Amino acid sequence: MEKFALQNIPRASFNRTMRELFLDLIDITMEETGKGCLKSAPSNYGYVFFWYGWLNKKALQKHYPAYVPKEKVKDIKKNKKQDTALKLQDQISDFLFSIIRDHPDTIGEGHAEVHLAVLAPRLKQVGVADAAKSLKLYAQQLEKLEKFTRKYLKKKAGRIVEEIETNFEVVDYITAEEAKKFADEYFWDDECGYLELSHRKLGCEIQVRVHFDGDDTLNEVVERIDKAITPIKPEAGQMFRYGKSLWPF
């Protein structure tokens, strides 16, 4: 079974920590939105978003006054006295991207959200008998997925998988054969190449969230992802996909 591998990532980036990698993932095409966002990373089993939402409270406390208006800072200090349960991170959400871009020490932990899919069989112009066989096989694949989900989520301590979500939707993808033929051409920044090549098919979308610490290297996180998704690789199969950017917090 082929190992999970990220596509179009510079080799040097794999030795960088997740804290350092944040700058590599910034999507400059979305800067005018104000908050900023991060690119997804294509892989041979889907694609990955990196979420950096668990921030270092002490570092955030140190840096935020330089980015937040003075009146807002006064309100935050006042709120802290009145409600100790109110989180600083929630109160300065509009300024987080700028702070973390300039001060990577504010990054604590996060998760890699791995998007996989189990494609539904094509039934158009298929006889009843063949359709029944295809649906039976698909049901078996979904049963294995359900067992995989229960196995991980019932573990209470030391688990590397934080959460697994599934839902049915139309999946954009290209095949392993097409990926070999076109190499990295379908990973253009504007996604035009990918959109022109991609197939669209109903499937069970699977999101597997794998934990990382800011000091972990990208290579360590990739190894962790590979270990986590190995049980469902045969069901998901190799699908080269490219997802949209998301907010990183």
PDB file of C-alpha atoms in Angstrom:
ATOM      1  CA  MET A   1       0.000   0.000   0.000  1.00  0.00           C
ATOM      2  CA  GLU A   2       1.491   3.332  -1.059  1.00  0.00           C
ATOM      3  CA  LYS A   3       2.369   5.731   1.741  1.00  0.00           C
ATOM      4  CA  PHE A   4       0.516   8.997   2.254  1.00  0.00           C
ATOM      5  CA  ALA A   5       2.482  11.799   0.587  1.00  0.00           C
ATOM      6  CA  LEU A   6       1.914  15.526   0.180  1.00  0.00           C
ATOM      7  CA  GLN A   7       2.228  16.933  -3.330  1.00  0.00           C
ATOM      8  CA  ASN A   8       3.865  20.156  -4.517  1.00  0.00           C
ATOM      9  CA  ILE A   9       5.580  20.812  -1.165  1.00  0.00           C
ATOM     10  CA  PRO A  10       9.297  21.812  -1.301  1.00  0.00           C
ATOM     11  CA  ARG A  11      11.508  19.074   0.144  1.00  0.00           C
ATOM     12  CA  ALA A  12      13.085  21.495   2.627  1.00  0.00           C
ATOM     13  CA  SER A  13       9.658  22.225   4.138  1.00  0.00           C
ATOM     14  CA  PHE A  14       9.378  18.686   5.494  1.00  0.00           C
ATOM     15  CA  ASN A  15      12.166  19.413   7.987  1.00  0.00           C
ATOM     16  CA  ARG A  16      10.508  22.615   9.178  1.00  0.00           C
ATOM     17  CA  THR A  17       8.399  22.691  12.325  1.00  0.00           C
ATOM     18  CA  MET A  18       4.653  23.219  12.043  1.00  0.00           C
ATOM     19  CA  ARG A  19       5.256  26.590  13.659  1.00  0.00           C
ATOM     20  CA  GLU A  20       7.673  27.550  10.866  1.00  0.00           C
ATOM     21  CA  LEU A  21       5.446  26.042   8.180  1.00  0.00           C
ATOM     22  CA  PHE A  22       2.660  28.543   8.881  1.00  0.00           C
ATOM     23  CA  LEU A  23       4.352  31.186   6.703  1.00  0.00           C
ATOM     24  CA  ASP A  24       4.701  28.710   3.803  1.00  0.00           C
ATOM     25  CA  LEU A  25       0.972  28.017   3.851  1.00  0.00           C
ATOM     26  CA  ILE A  26      -0.270  31.617   3.708  1.00  0.00           C
ATOM     27  CA  ASP A  27      -2.501  32.133   0.671  1.00  0.00           C
ATOM     28  CA  ILE A  28      -1.496  35.555  -0.660  1.00  0.00           C
ATOM     29  CA  THR A  29      -4.388  35.487  -3.147  1.00  0.00           C
ATOM     30  CA  MET A  30      -6.777  35.924  -0.207  1.00  0.00           C
ATOM     31  CA  GLU A  31      -4.959  38.765   1.591  1.00  0.00           C
ATOM     32  CA  GLU A  32      -7.568  41.374   0.720  1.00  0.00           C
ATOM     33  CA  THR A  33     -10.119  39.509   2.861  1.00  0.00           C
ATOM     34  CA  GLY A  34      -8.438  41.044   5.904  1.00  0.00           C
ATOM     35  CA  LYS A  35      -8.101  37.974   8.104  1.00  0.00           C
ATOM     36  CA  GLY A  36      -6.021  35.932   5.678  1.00  0.00           C
ATOM     37  CA  CYS A  37      -6.140  32.172   5.206  1.00  0.00           C
ATOM     38  CA  LEU A  38      -3.958  29.146   4.526  1.00  0.00           C
ATOM     39  CA  LYS A  39      -3.610  26.962   1.442  1.00  0.00           C
ATOM     40  CA  SER A  40      -4.612  23.335   1.509  1.00  0.00           C
ATOM     41  CA  ALA A  41      -1.932  20.780   0.643  1.00  0.00           C
ATOM     42  CA  PRO A  42      -2.799  18.240  -2.088  1.00  0.00           C
ATOM     43  CA  SER A  43      -1.878  14.602  -1.437  1.00  0.00           C
ATOM     44  CA  ASN A  44      -2.091  11.224  -3.125  1.00  0.00           C
ATOM     45  CA  TYR A  45      -5.042  10.308  -0.862  1.00  0.00           C
ATOM     46  CA  GLY A  46      -6.969  13.581  -0.930  1.00  0.00           C
ATOM     47  CA  TYR A  47      -5.856  16.906   0.556  1.00  0.00           C
ATOM     48  CA  VAL A  48      -5.022  18.450   3.929  1.00  0.00           C
ATOM     49  CA  PHE A  49      -5.866  21.665   5.767  1.00  0.00           C
ATOM     50  CA  PHE A  50      -3.686  22.724   8.685  1.00  0.00           C
ATOM     51  CA  TRP A  51      -5.592  24.307  11.579  1.00  0.00           C
ATOM     52  CA  TYR A  52      -3.605  26.273  14.173  1.00  0.00           C
ATOM     53  CA  GLY A  53      -6.340  27.073  16.662  1.00  0.00           C
ATOM     54  CA  TRP A  54      -4.693  26.166  19.983  1.00  0.00           C
ATOM     55  CA  LEU A  55      -2.478  29.165  20.634  1.00  0.00           C
ATOM     56  CA  ASN A  56       0.127  29.849  23.309  1.00  0.00           C
ATOM     57  CA  LYS A  57      -1.705  32.032  25.842  1.00  0.00           C
ATOM     58  CA  LYS A  58       1.424  33.663  27.329  1.00  0.00           C
ATOM     59  CA  ALA A  59       2.843  34.591  23.917  1.00  0.00           C
ATOM     60  CA  LEU A  60      -0.535  35.916  22.787  1.00  0.00           C
ATOM     61  CA  GLN A  61      -0.828  38.018  25.938  1.00  0.00           C
ATOM     62  CA  LYS A  62       2.623  39.448  25.241  1.00  0.00           C
ATOM     63  CA  HIS A  63       2.093  40.419  21.601  1.00  0.00           C
ATOM     64  CA  TYR A  64      -1.565  41.387  21.191  1.00  0.00           C
ATOM     65  CA  PRO A  65      -1.424  45.008  22.572  1.00  0.00           C
ATOM     66  CA  ALA A  66       0.713  46.046  19.583  1.00  0.00           C
ATOM     67  CA  TYR A  67      -2.010  44.949  17.140  1.00  0.00           C
ATOM     68  CA  VAL A  68      -5.268  45.759  18.898  1.00  0.00           C
ATOM     69  CA  PRO A  69      -6.625  49.351  19.217  1.00  0.00           C
ATOM     70  CA  LYS A  70      -6.011  50.897  22.649  1.00  0.00           C
ATOM     71  CA  GLU A  71      -9.709  51.167  23.441  1.00  0.00           C
ATOM     72  CA  LYS A  72     -10.118  47.477  22.639  1.00  0.00           C
ATOM     73  CA  VAL A  73      -7.178  46.636  24.918  1.00  0.00           C
ATOM     74  CA  LYS A  74      -8.867  48.530  27.749  1.00  0.00           C
ATOM     75  CA  ASP A  75     -12.098  46.604  27.176  1.00  0.00           C
ATOM     76  CA  ILE A  76     -10.237  43.283  27.194  1.00  0.00           C
ATOM     77  CA  LYS A  77      -8.532  44.083  30.505  1.00  0.00           C
ATOM     78  CA  LYS A  78     -11.881  45.176  31.950  1.00  0.00           C
ATOM     79  CA  ASN A  79     -13.562  41.991  30.717  1.00  0.00           C
ATOM     80  CA  LYS A  80     -10.791  39.889  32.277  1.00  0.00           C
ATOM     81  CA  LYS A  81     -11.592  41.307  35.707  1.00  0.00           C
ATOM     82  CA  GLN A  82     -15.321  40.765  35.264  1.00  0.00           C
ATOM     83  CA  ASP A  83     -15.235  37.334  33.616  1.00  0.00           C
ATOM     84  CA  THR A  84     -12.127  35.177  34.074  1.00  0.00           C
ATOM     85  CA  ALA A  85     -13.591  32.484  31.783  1.00  0.00           C
ATOM     86  CA  LEU A  86     -13.588  34.837  28.769  1.00  0.00           C
ATOM     87  CA  LYS A  87     -10.767  33.805  26.410  1.00  0.00           C
ATOM     88  CA  LEU A  88      -8.374  36.403  25.015  1.00  0.00           C
ATOM     89  CA  GLN A  89      -8.164  34.476  21.740  1.00  0.00           C
ATOM     90  CA  ASP A  90     -11.903  34.859  21.161  1.00  0.00           C
ATOM     91  CA  GLN A  91     -11.846  38.600  21.871  1.00  0.00           C
ATOM     92  CA  ILE A  92      -9.082  39.367  19.352  1.00  0.00           C
ATOM     93  CA  SER A  93     -10.095  36.957  16.582  1.00  0.00           C
ATOM     94  CA  ASP A  94      -9.987  39.728  13.938  1.00  0.00           C
ATOM     95  CA  PHE A  95      -6.297  40.344  14.691  1.00  0.00           C
ATOM     96  CA  LEU A  96      -5.029  36.781  15.128  1.00  0.00           C
ATOM     97  CA  PHE A  97      -3.742  36.259  11.598  1.00  0.00           C
ATOM     98  CA  SER A  98      -1.469  39.321  11.700  1.00  0.00           C
ATOM     99  CA  ILE A  99      -0.168  38.483  15.167  1.00  0.00           C
ATOM    100  CA  ILE A 100       0.669  34.874  14.352  1.00  0.00           C
ATOM    101  CA  ARG A 101       2.174  35.713  10.963  1.00  0.00           C
ATOM    102  CA  ASP A 102       4.630  38.064  12.699  1.00  0.00           C
ATOM    103  CA  HIS A 103       5.113  35.993  15.877  1.00  0.00           C
ATOM    104  CA  PRO A 104       5.202  32.202  15.287  1.00  0.00           C
ATOM    105  CA  ASP A 105       5.892  31.680  19.009  1.00  0.00           C
ATOM    106  CA  THR A 106       2.152  32.223  19.534  1.00  0.00           C
ATOM    107  CA  ILE A 107       1.477  28.852  17.822  1.00  0.00           C
ATOM    108  CA  GLY A 108       0.864  26.104  20.359  1.00  0.00           C
ATOM    109  CA  GLU A 109      -0.923  23.118  18.841  1.00  0.00           C
ATOM    110  CA  GLY A 110      -3.331  22.289  16.031  1.00  0.00           C
ATOM    111  CA  HIS A 111      -4.523  19.534  13.750  1.00  0.00           C
ATOM    112  CA  ALA A 112      -4.109  18.374  10.184  1.00  0.00           C
ATOM    113  CA  GLU A 113      -7.573  17.896   8.688  1.00  0.00           C
ATOM    114  CA  VAL A 114      -7.159  15.129   6.110  1.00  0.00           C
ATOM    115  CA  HIS A 115      -9.909  14.935   3.466  1.00  0.00           C
ATOM    116  CA  LEU A 116     -10.416  11.475   1.964  1.00  0.00           C
ATOM    117  CA  ALA A 117     -13.361   9.975   0.074  1.00  0.00           C
ATOM    118  CA  VAL A 118     -14.962   6.619  -0.706  1.00  0.00           C
ATOM    119  CA  LEU A 119     -16.524   7.093  -4.129  1.00  0.00           C
ATOM    120  CA  ALA A 120     -19.992   5.698  -4.813  1.00  0.00           C
ATOM    121  CA  PRO A 121     -20.347   3.258  -7.768  1.00  0.00           C
ATOM    122  CA  ARG A 122     -21.543   4.522 -11.130  1.00  0.00           C
ATOM    123  CA  LEU A 123     -24.988   3.059 -11.817  1.00  0.00           C
ATOM    124  CA  LYS A 124     -25.961   4.892 -14.991  1.00  0.00           C
ATOM    125  CA  GLN A 125     -26.976   2.410 -17.724  1.00  0.00           C
ATOM    126  CA  VAL A 126     -26.156  -0.529 -15.430  1.00  0.00           C
ATOM    127  CA  GLY A 127     -28.416  -3.569 -15.111  1.00  0.00           C
ATOM    128  CA  VAL A 128     -30.121  -4.429 -11.817  1.00  0.00           C
ATOM    129  CA  ALA A 129     -27.861  -7.418 -11.090  1.00  0.00           C
ATOM    130  CA  ASP A 130     -24.635  -5.477 -11.636  1.00  0.00           C
ATOM    131  CA  ALA A 131     -26.011  -2.544  -9.677  1.00  0.00           C
ATOM    132  CA  ALA A 132     -26.805  -4.848  -6.748  1.00  0.00           C
ATOM    133  CA  LYS A 133     -23.239  -6.210  -6.762  1.00  0.00           C
ATOM    134  CA  SER A 134     -21.743  -2.718  -6.880  1.00  0.00           C
ATOM    135  CA  LEU A 135     -23.958  -1.454  -4.057  1.00  0.00           C
ATOM    136  CA  LYS A 136     -23.156  -4.508  -1.930  1.00  0.00           C
ATOM    137  CA  LEU A 137     -19.434  -3.864  -2.339  1.00  0.00           C
ATOM    138  CA  TYR A 138     -19.922  -0.190  -1.525  1.00  0.00           C
ATOM    139  CA  ALA A 139     -21.894  -1.093   1.597  1.00  0.00           C
ATOM    140  CA  GLN A 140     -18.975  -3.282   2.712  1.00  0.00           C
ATOM    141  CA  GLN A 141     -16.582  -0.381   2.217  1.00  0.00           C
ATOM    142  CA  LEU A 142     -18.783   1.883   4.332  1.00  0.00           C
ATOM    143  CA  GLU A 143     -18.982  -0.774   7.068  1.00  0.00           C
ATOM    144  CA  LYS A 144     -15.171  -0.858   7.214  1.00  0.00           C
ATOM    145  CA  LEU A 145     -15.166   2.934   7.444  1.00  0.00           C
ATOM    146  CA  GLU A 146     -17.651   2.816  10.321  1.00  0.00           C
ATOM    147  CA  LYS A 147     -15.484   0.286  12.189  1.00  0.00           C
ATOM    148  CA  PHE A 148     -12.425   2.466  11.600  1.00  0.00           C
ATOM    149  CA  THR A 149     -14.269   5.455  13.083  1.00  0.00           C
ATOM    150  CA  ARG A 150     -15.438   3.559  16.176  1.00  0.00           C
ATOM    151  CA  LYS A 151     -11.963   2.089  16.772  1.00  0.00           C
ATOM    152  CA  TYR A 152     -10.287   5.480  16.944  1.00  0.00           C
ATOM    153  CA  LEU A 153     -12.930   7.532  18.708  1.00  0.00           C
ATOM    154  CA  LYS A 154     -13.453   5.078  21.571  1.00  0.00           C
ATOM    155  CA  LYS A 155      -9.829   5.545  22.636  1.00  0.00           C
ATOM    156  CA  LYS A 156      -9.597   8.030  25.504  1.00  0.00           C
ATOM    157  CA  ALA A 157      -5.862   8.610  26.009  1.00  0.00           C
ATOM    158  CA  GLY A 158      -2.867   9.141  23.779  1.00  0.00           C
ATOM    159  CA  ARG A 159      -4.800   9.078  20.541  1.00  0.00           C
ATOM    160  CA  ILE A 160      -3.404  10.815  17.487  1.00  0.00           C
ATOM    161  CA  VAL A 161      -6.811  11.136  15.812  1.00  0.00           C
ATOM    162  CA  GLU A 162      -8.895  13.872  17.424  1.00  0.00           C
ATOM    163  CA  GLU A 163     -12.051  13.565  15.373  1.00  0.00           C
ATOM    164  CA  ILE A 164     -13.529  11.857  12.308  1.00  0.00           C
ATOM    165  CA  GLU A 165     -16.442  13.299  10.327  1.00  0.00           C
ATOM    166  CA  THR A 166     -18.238  11.779   7.339  1.00  0.00           C
ATOM    167  CA  ASN A 167     -20.867  13.078   4.942  1.00  0.00           C
ATOM    168  CA  PHE A 168     -22.014  12.455   1.378  1.00  0.00           C
ATOM    169  CA  GLU A 169     -21.294  15.030  -1.310  1.00  0.00           C
ATOM    170  CA  VAL A 170     -20.012  15.414  -4.860  1.00  0.00           C
ATOM    171  CA  VAL A 171     -16.245  14.866  -4.830  1.00  0.00           C
ATOM    172  CA  ASP A 172     -13.785  16.519  -7.231  1.00  0.00           C
ATOM    173  CA  TYR A 173     -10.741  14.373  -7.996  1.00  0.00           C
ATOM    174  CA  ILE A 174      -8.333  13.105 -10.630  1.00  0.00           C
ATOM    175  CA  THR A 175      -6.942   9.565 -10.830  1.00  0.00           C
ATOM    176  CA  ALA A 176      -3.423   8.364 -10.024  1.00  0.00           C
ATOM    177  CA  GLU A 177      -2.880   7.690 -13.732  1.00  0.00           C
ATOM    178  CA  GLU A 178      -3.831  11.256 -14.626  1.00  0.00           C
ATOM    179  CA  ALA A 179      -1.581  12.598 -11.905  1.00  0.00           C
ATOM    180  CA  LYS A 180       1.382  10.715 -13.393  1.00  0.00           C
ATOM    181  CA  LYS A 181       0.509  11.952 -16.876  1.00  0.00           C
ATOM    182  CA  PHE A 182       0.124  15.622 -15.959  1.00  0.00           C
ATOM    183  CA  ALA A 183       2.611  15.715 -13.056  1.00  0.00           C
ATOM    184  CA  ASP A 184       2.108  18.946 -11.064  1.00  0.00           C
ATOM    185  CA  GLU A 185       0.301  20.815 -13.818  1.00  0.00           C
ATOM    186  CA  TYR A 186      -3.057  20.501 -12.069  1.00  0.00           C
ATOM    187  CA  PHE A 187      -1.779  22.278  -8.935  1.00  0.00           C
ATOM    188  CA  TRP A 188      -1.685  25.768 -10.407  1.00  0.00           C
ATOM    189  CA  ASP A 189      -2.410  28.488  -7.882  1.00  0.00           C
ATOM    190  CA  ASP A 190      -5.583  29.575  -9.666  1.00  0.00           C
ATOM    191  CA  GLU A 191      -6.785  25.932  -9.783  1.00  0.00           C
ATOM    192  CA  CYS A 192      -7.794  26.296 -13.443  1.00  0.00           C
ATOM    193  CA  GLY A 193      -5.734  23.307 -14.469  1.00  0.00           C
ATOM    194  CA  TYR A 194      -7.226  21.162 -11.719  1.00  0.00           C
ATOM    195  CA  LEU A 195     -10.800  22.183 -12.492  1.00  0.00           C
ATOM    196  CA  GLU A 196     -10.386  21.371 -16.164  1.00  0.00           C
ATOM    197  CA  LEU A 197      -9.037  17.887 -15.419  1.00  0.00           C
ATOM    198  CA  SER A 198     -11.131  16.864 -12.421  1.00  0.00           C
ATOM    199  CA  HIS A 199     -13.947  14.327 -12.338  1.00  0.00           C
ATOM    200  CA  ARG A 200     -17.047  14.857 -10.193  1.00  0.00           C
ATOM    201  CA  LYS A 201     -18.693  11.927  -8.484  1.00  0.00           C
ATOM    202  CA  LEU A 202     -20.883  11.286  -5.444  1.00  0.00           C
ATOM    203  CA  GLY A 203     -18.886   9.920  -2.540  1.00  0.00           C
ATOM    204  CA  CYS A 204     -18.577   9.650   1.217  1.00  0.00           C
ATOM    205  CA  GLU A 205     -16.275  12.478   2.259  1.00  0.00           C
ATOM    206  CA  ILE A 206     -14.111  11.587   5.275  1.00  0.00           C
ATOM    207  CA  GLN A 207     -12.350  14.168   7.438  1.00  0.00           C
ATOM    208  CA  VAL A 208      -9.708  12.715   9.758  1.00  0.00           C
ATOM    209  CA  ARG A 209      -8.192  15.256  12.150  1.00  0.00           C
ATOM    210  CA  VAL A 210      -4.678  14.355  13.275  1.00  0.00           C
ATOM    211  CA  HIS A 211      -3.077  16.269  16.145  1.00  0.00           C
ATOM    212  CA  PHE A 212       0.198  18.176  15.915  1.00  0.00           C
ATOM    213  CA  ASP A 213       2.325  20.290  18.238  1.00  0.00           C
ATOM    214  CA  GLY A 214       4.022  23.471  17.057  1.00  0.00           C
ATOM    215  CA  ASP A 215       7.444  21.840  17.513  1.00  0.00           C
ATOM    216  CA  ASP A 216       6.579  18.789  15.387  1.00  0.00           C
ATOM    217  CA  THR A 217       8.149  18.740  11.938  1.00  0.00           C
ATOM    218  CA  LEU A 218       5.969  18.410   8.862  1.00  0.00           C
ATOM    219  CA  ASN A 219       7.661  15.069   8.168  1.00  0.00           C
ATOM    220  CA  GLU A 220       6.573  13.783  11.601  1.00  0.00           C
ATOM    221  CA  VAL A 221       2.996  14.913  10.962  1.00  0.00           C
ATOM    222  CA  VAL A 222       2.928  13.207   7.545  1.00  0.00           C
ATOM    223  CA  GLU A 223       4.114   9.955   9.174  1.00  0.00           C
ATOM    224  CA  ARG A 224       1.370  10.337  11.792  1.00  0.00           C
ATOM    225  CA  ILE A 225      -1.269  10.860   9.097  1.00  0.00           C
ATOM    226  CA  ASP A 226      -0.069   7.802   7.189  1.00  0.00           C
ATOM    227  CA  LYS A 227      -0.324   5.642  10.301  1.00  0.00           C
ATOM    228  CA  ALA A 228      -3.787   7.000  11.115  1.00  0.00           C
ATOM    229  CA  ILE A 229      -5.373   6.438   7.695  1.00  0.00           C
ATOM    230  CA  THR A 230      -3.687   3.133   6.781  1.00  0.00           C
ATOM    231  CA  PRO A 231      -6.747   1.020   7.816  1.00  0.00           C
ATOM    232  CA  ILE A 232      -8.980   2.794   5.284  1.00  0.00           C
ATOM    233  CA  LYS A 233      -6.536   3.298   2.421  1.00  0.00           C
ATOM    234  CA  PRO A 234      -8.010   0.335   0.467  1.00  0.00           C
ATOM    235  CA  GLU A 235     -11.500   1.872   0.721  1.00  0.00           C
ATOM    236  CA  ALA A 236     -10.507   5.467  -0.019  1.00  0.00           C
ATOM    237  CA  GLY A 237      -7.989   4.569  -2.688  1.00  0.00           C
ATOM    238  CA  GLN A 238      -5.638   7.050  -4.327  1.00  0.00           C
ATOM    239  CA  MET A 239      -7.434  10.234  -5.301  1.00  0.00           C
ATOM    240  CA  PHE A 240      -5.538  13.379  -6.130  1.00  0.00           C
ATOM    241  CA  ARG A 241      -7.577  16.328  -4.897  1.00  0.00           C
ATOM    242  CA  TYR A 242      -7.260  20.043  -4.254  1.00  0.00           C
ATOM    243  CA  GLY A 243      -9.374  21.752  -1.620  1.00  0.00           C
ATOM    244  CA  LYS A 244     -10.184  25.401  -1.025  1.00  0.00           C
ATOM    245  CA  SER A 245      -8.373  27.420   1.643  1.00  0.00           C
ATOM    246  CA  LEU A 246      -9.946  27.796   5.088  1.00  0.00           C
ATOM    247  CA  TRP A 247      -9.458  30.138   8.012  1.00  0.00           C
ATOM    248  CA  PRO A 248      -6.575  28.766  10.099  1.00  0.00           C
ATOM    249  CA  PHE A 249      -8.070  29.346  13.583  1.00  0.00           C
TER     250      PHE A 249
END
